[in-house]
Structure formats: C-alpha cells, structure tokens
Short mmCIF file of C-alpha atoms in Angstrom, two decimals:
data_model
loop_
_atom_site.label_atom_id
_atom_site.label_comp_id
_atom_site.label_asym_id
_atom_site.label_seq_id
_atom_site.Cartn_x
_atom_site.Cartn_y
_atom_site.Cartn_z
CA UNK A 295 -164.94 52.79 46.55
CA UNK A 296 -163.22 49.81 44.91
CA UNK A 297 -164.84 47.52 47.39
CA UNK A 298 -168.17 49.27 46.47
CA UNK A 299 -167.77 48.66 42.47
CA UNK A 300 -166.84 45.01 43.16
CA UNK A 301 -169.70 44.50 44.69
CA UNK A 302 -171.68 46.08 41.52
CA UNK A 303 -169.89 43.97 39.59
CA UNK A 304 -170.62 40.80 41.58
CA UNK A 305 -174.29 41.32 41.48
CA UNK A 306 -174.00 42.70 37.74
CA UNK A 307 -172.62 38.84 37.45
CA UNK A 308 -175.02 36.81 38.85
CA UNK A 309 -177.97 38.63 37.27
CA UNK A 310 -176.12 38.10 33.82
CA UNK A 311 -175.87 33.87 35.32
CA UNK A 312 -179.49 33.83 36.36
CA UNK A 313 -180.76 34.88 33.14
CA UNK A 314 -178.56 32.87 31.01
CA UNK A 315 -179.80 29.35 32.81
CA UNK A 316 -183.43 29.87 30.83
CA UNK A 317 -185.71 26.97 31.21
CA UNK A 318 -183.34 23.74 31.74
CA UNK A 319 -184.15 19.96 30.36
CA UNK A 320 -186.79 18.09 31.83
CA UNK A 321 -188.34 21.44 33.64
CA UNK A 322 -192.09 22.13 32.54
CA UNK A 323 -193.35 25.12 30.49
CA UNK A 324 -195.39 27.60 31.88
CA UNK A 325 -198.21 29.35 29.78
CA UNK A 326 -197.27 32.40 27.89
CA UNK A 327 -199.76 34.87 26.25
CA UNK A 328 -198.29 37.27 23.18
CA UNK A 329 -199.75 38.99 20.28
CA UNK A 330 -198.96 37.68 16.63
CA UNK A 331 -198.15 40.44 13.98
CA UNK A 332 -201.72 41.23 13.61
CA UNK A 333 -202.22 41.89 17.39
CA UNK A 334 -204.59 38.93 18.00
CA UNK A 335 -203.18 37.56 21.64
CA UNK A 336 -202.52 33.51 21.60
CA UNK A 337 -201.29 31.28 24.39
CA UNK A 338 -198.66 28.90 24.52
CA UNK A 339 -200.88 26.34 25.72
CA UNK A 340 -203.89 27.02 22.58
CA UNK A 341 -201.09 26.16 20.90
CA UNK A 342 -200.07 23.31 21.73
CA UNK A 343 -199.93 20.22 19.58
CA UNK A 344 -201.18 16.62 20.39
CA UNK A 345 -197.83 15.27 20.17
CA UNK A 346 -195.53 18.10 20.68
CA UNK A 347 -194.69 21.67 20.81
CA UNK A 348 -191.95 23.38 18.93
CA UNK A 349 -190.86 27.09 19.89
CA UNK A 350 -188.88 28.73 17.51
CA UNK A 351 -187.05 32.25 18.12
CA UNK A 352 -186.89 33.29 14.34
CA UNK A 353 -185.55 36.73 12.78
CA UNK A 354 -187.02 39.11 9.84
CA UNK A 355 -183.50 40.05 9.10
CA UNK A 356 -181.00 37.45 10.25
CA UNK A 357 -179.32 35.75 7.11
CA UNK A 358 -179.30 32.45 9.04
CA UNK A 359 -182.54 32.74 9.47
CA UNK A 360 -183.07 32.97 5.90
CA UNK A 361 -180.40 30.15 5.08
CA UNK A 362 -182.60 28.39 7.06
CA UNK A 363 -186.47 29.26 5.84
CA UNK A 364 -187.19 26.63 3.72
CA UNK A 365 -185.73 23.61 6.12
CA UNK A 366 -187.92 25.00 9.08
CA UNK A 367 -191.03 25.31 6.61
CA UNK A 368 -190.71 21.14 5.79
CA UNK A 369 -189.92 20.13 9.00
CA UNK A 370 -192.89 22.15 10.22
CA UNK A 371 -195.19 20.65 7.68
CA UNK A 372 -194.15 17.22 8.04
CA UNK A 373 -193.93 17.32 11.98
CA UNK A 374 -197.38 18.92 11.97
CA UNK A 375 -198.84 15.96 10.30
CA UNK A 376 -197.58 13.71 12.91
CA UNK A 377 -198.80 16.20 15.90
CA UNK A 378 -196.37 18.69 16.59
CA UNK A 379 -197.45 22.31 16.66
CA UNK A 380 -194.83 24.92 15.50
CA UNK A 381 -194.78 28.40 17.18
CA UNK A 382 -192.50 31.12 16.40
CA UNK A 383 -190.97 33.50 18.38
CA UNK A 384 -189.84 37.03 17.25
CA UNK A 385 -188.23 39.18 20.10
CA UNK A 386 -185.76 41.67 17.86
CA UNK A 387 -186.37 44.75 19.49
CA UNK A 388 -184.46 46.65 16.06
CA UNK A 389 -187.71 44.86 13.95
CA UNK A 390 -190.48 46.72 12.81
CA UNK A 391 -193.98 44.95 13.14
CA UNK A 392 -194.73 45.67 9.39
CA UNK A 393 -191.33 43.80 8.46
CA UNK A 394 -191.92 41.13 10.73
CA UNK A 395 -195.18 40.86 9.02
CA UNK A 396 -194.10 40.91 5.23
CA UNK A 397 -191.11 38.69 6.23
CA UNK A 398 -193.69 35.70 7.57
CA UNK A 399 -195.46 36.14 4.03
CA UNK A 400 -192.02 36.13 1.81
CA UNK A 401 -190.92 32.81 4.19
CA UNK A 402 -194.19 31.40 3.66
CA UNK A 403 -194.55 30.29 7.79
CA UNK A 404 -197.56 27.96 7.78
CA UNK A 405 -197.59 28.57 11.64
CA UNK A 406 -197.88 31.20 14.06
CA UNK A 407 -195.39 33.56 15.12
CA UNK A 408 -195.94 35.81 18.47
CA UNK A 409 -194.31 39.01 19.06
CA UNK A 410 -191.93 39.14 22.48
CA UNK A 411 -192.15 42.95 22.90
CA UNK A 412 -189.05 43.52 25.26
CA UNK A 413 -187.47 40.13 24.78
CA UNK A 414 -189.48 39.15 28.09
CA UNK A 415 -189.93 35.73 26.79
CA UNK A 416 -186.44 35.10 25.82
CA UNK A 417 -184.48 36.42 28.59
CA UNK A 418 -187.06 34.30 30.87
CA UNK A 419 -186.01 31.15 28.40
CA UNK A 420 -182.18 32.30 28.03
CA UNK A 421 -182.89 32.46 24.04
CA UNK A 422 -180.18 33.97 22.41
CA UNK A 423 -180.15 33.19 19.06
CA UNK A 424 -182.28 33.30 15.52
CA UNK A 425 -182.69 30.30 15.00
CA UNK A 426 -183.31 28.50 18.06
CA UNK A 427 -185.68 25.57 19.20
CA UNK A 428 -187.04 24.40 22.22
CA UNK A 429 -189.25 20.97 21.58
CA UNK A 430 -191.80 20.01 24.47
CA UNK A 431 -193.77 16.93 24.99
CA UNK A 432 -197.43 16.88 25.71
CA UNK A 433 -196.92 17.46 29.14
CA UNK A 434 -195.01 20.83 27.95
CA UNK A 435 -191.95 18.79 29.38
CA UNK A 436 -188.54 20.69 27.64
CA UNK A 437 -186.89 17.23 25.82
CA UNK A 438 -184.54 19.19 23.34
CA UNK A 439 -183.03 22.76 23.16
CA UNK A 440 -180.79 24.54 20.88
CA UNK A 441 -180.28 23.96 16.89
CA UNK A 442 -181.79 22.58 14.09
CA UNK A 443 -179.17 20.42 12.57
CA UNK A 444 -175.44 20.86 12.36
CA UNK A 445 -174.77 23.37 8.64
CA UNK A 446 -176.00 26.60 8.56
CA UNK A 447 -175.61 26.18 4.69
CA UNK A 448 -177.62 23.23 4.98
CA UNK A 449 -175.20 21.17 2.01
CA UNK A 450 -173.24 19.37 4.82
CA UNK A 451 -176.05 18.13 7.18
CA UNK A 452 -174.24 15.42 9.21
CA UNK A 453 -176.98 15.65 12.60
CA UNK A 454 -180.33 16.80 12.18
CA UNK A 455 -180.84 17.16 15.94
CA UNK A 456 -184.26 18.42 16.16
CA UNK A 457 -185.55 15.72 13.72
CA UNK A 458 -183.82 12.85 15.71
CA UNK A 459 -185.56 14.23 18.34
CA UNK A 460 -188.77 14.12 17.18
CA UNK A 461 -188.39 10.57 15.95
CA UNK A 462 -187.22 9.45 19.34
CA UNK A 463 -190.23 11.20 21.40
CA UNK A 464 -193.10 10.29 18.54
CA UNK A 465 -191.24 6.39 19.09
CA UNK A 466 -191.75 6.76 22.83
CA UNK A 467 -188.14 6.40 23.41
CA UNK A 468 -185.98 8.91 25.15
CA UNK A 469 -184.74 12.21 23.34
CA UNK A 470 -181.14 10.53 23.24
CA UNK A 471 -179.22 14.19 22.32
CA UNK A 472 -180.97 17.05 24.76
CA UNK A 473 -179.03 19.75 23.69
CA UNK A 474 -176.50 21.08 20.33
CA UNK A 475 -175.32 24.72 20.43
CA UNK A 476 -177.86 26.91 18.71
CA UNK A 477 -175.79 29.47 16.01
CA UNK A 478 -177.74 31.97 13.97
CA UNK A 479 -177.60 36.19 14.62
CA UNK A 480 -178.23 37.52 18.49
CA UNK A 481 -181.44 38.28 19.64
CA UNK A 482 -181.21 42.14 19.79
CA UNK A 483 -182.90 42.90 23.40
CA UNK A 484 -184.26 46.06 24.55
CA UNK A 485 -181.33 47.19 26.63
CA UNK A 486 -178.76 46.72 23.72
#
C-alpha cells in the first residue's frame, strides 16, 4: 500500500513538472483559437503583429493587475506603433464573462483579450500569474517571458524588462535578459 501511494505521488510529481515547463525560450508558438468577451473566436496568428507579438495573462480582479493598468495601456500603445500586437489573456476560472467584460472597458484595453475557458492555454504555457508576458518575434519565436518591469507600485522602476526587450528585438540585436520572475495574483484554474 505505501509502495502503491508512492507511486501516485511520483506520477502526481512529474505531471505537476511537465506542466510547469510551459513553452521555453527560443521554442516557436503554435496557433491558438479563443473567443474574446463577446464570443467572436480570434487566432493567435490573426493576431499577430509585423514586428512582434505580446501575450498578456491579465485579471478582472487582481489588484496587481490594476496597479498595473495604465503602464500596460502605454506600453501597448506605443509598442503598437512600432509593430507589436498586444493580446490578452484571461483564464480566471472564479471570473464572470460580464466582469471580464466591464473590467476591459473601466481599464480602457485598446487590444484584444481572449477568454481561456479551463485555463487550457495557460497550463499548456505554464502561466501562472496576472500579470504575465510572453513577447514573440515575427517568426512567433518566444524571446522574453515573465514581468513587466521590476515595482509592482510602479514608483521604483529600476528594469523595465519587457521594454528593454522590445528595444533590443525592434534594434535587431539579441533580447539580452530572456526571463524576470513574473509576480501579480495566481491564475485561479479549473481544478482549484
């Protein structure tokens, strides 16, 4: 019987490893298809930009989130000017569609955002966080993962990692920093 269990738990381990790994640096995107909030279906690759992609997994109640609204709306409107397509990401299985919807109006989004019923997109990615950011190149190449910048408060900003990042790739140099922990409020999956 104990032999049995610790085999249960073995396997319960690895699955848990699998689907933490995500999509890794350097490893290509494959298309997606998901509804936005008014069930019209989009794919990853209609969204595309000509000089980037941005996927954002992004909260209607997570206070980081909202520390965070108006930094991801200039970035978004500045990047999207230079070719870089934002698309958000909502797989909070606790959120209502109609609150999703009103919060996208009240944060004033000027992009997209798809519904991930049963945080099938995330667990595939290993998102984990609201918050989080996963730039590709044109060749929906993965260059940078994880956060924004370094201050959740946004009045000590000492790395704006997904900037840099930008400005490196649009330069044609390498994405110098590929990954900085993402922070923000869990993603709360199905099976939680």
């Amino acid at each position: 019987m104990l032999r049995l269990s610790g085999l249960f738990l073995a396997i319960a381990t690895c699955t848990i490893a699998v689907a933490a790994q995500g999509i890794s640096i350097g490893a290509t995107a494959e298309n997606f298809s998901l509804p936005d909030v008014d069930g019209k279906i989009h794919s990853f690759e209609s969204l595309t930009g000509k000089k980037g992609t941005v996927v954002i997994w992004l909260s209607a109640q997570c206070p980081v989130v909202k520390a965070y609204k108006d930094r991801i709306n200039q970035i978004a409107e500045e990047f999207q000017g230079k070719g870089i397509n934002f698309i958000g990401i909502n797989s909070n299985s606790t959120e209502d569609l109609n609150w999703i919807k009103s919060n996208i109006a009240e944060f004033g989004y000027k992009f997209p955002v798809l519904i991930d019923k049963g945080n099938v997109l995330a667990d595939k990615w290993g998102a984990t966080v609201t918050p989080e950011v996963y730039f590709f190149d044109t060749k929906n190449t993965l260059l940078y993962h994880g956060a924004i910048d370094n201050d959740r408060s946004g009045k000590n900003i000492t790395h704006q990692y997904l900037r840099t990042a930008f400005e490196e790739a649009l330069s044609g140099r390498p994405v110098t920093r590929t990954k900085a922990n993402a922070f923000g409020c869990t993603i709360k999956r199905v099976a939680e």
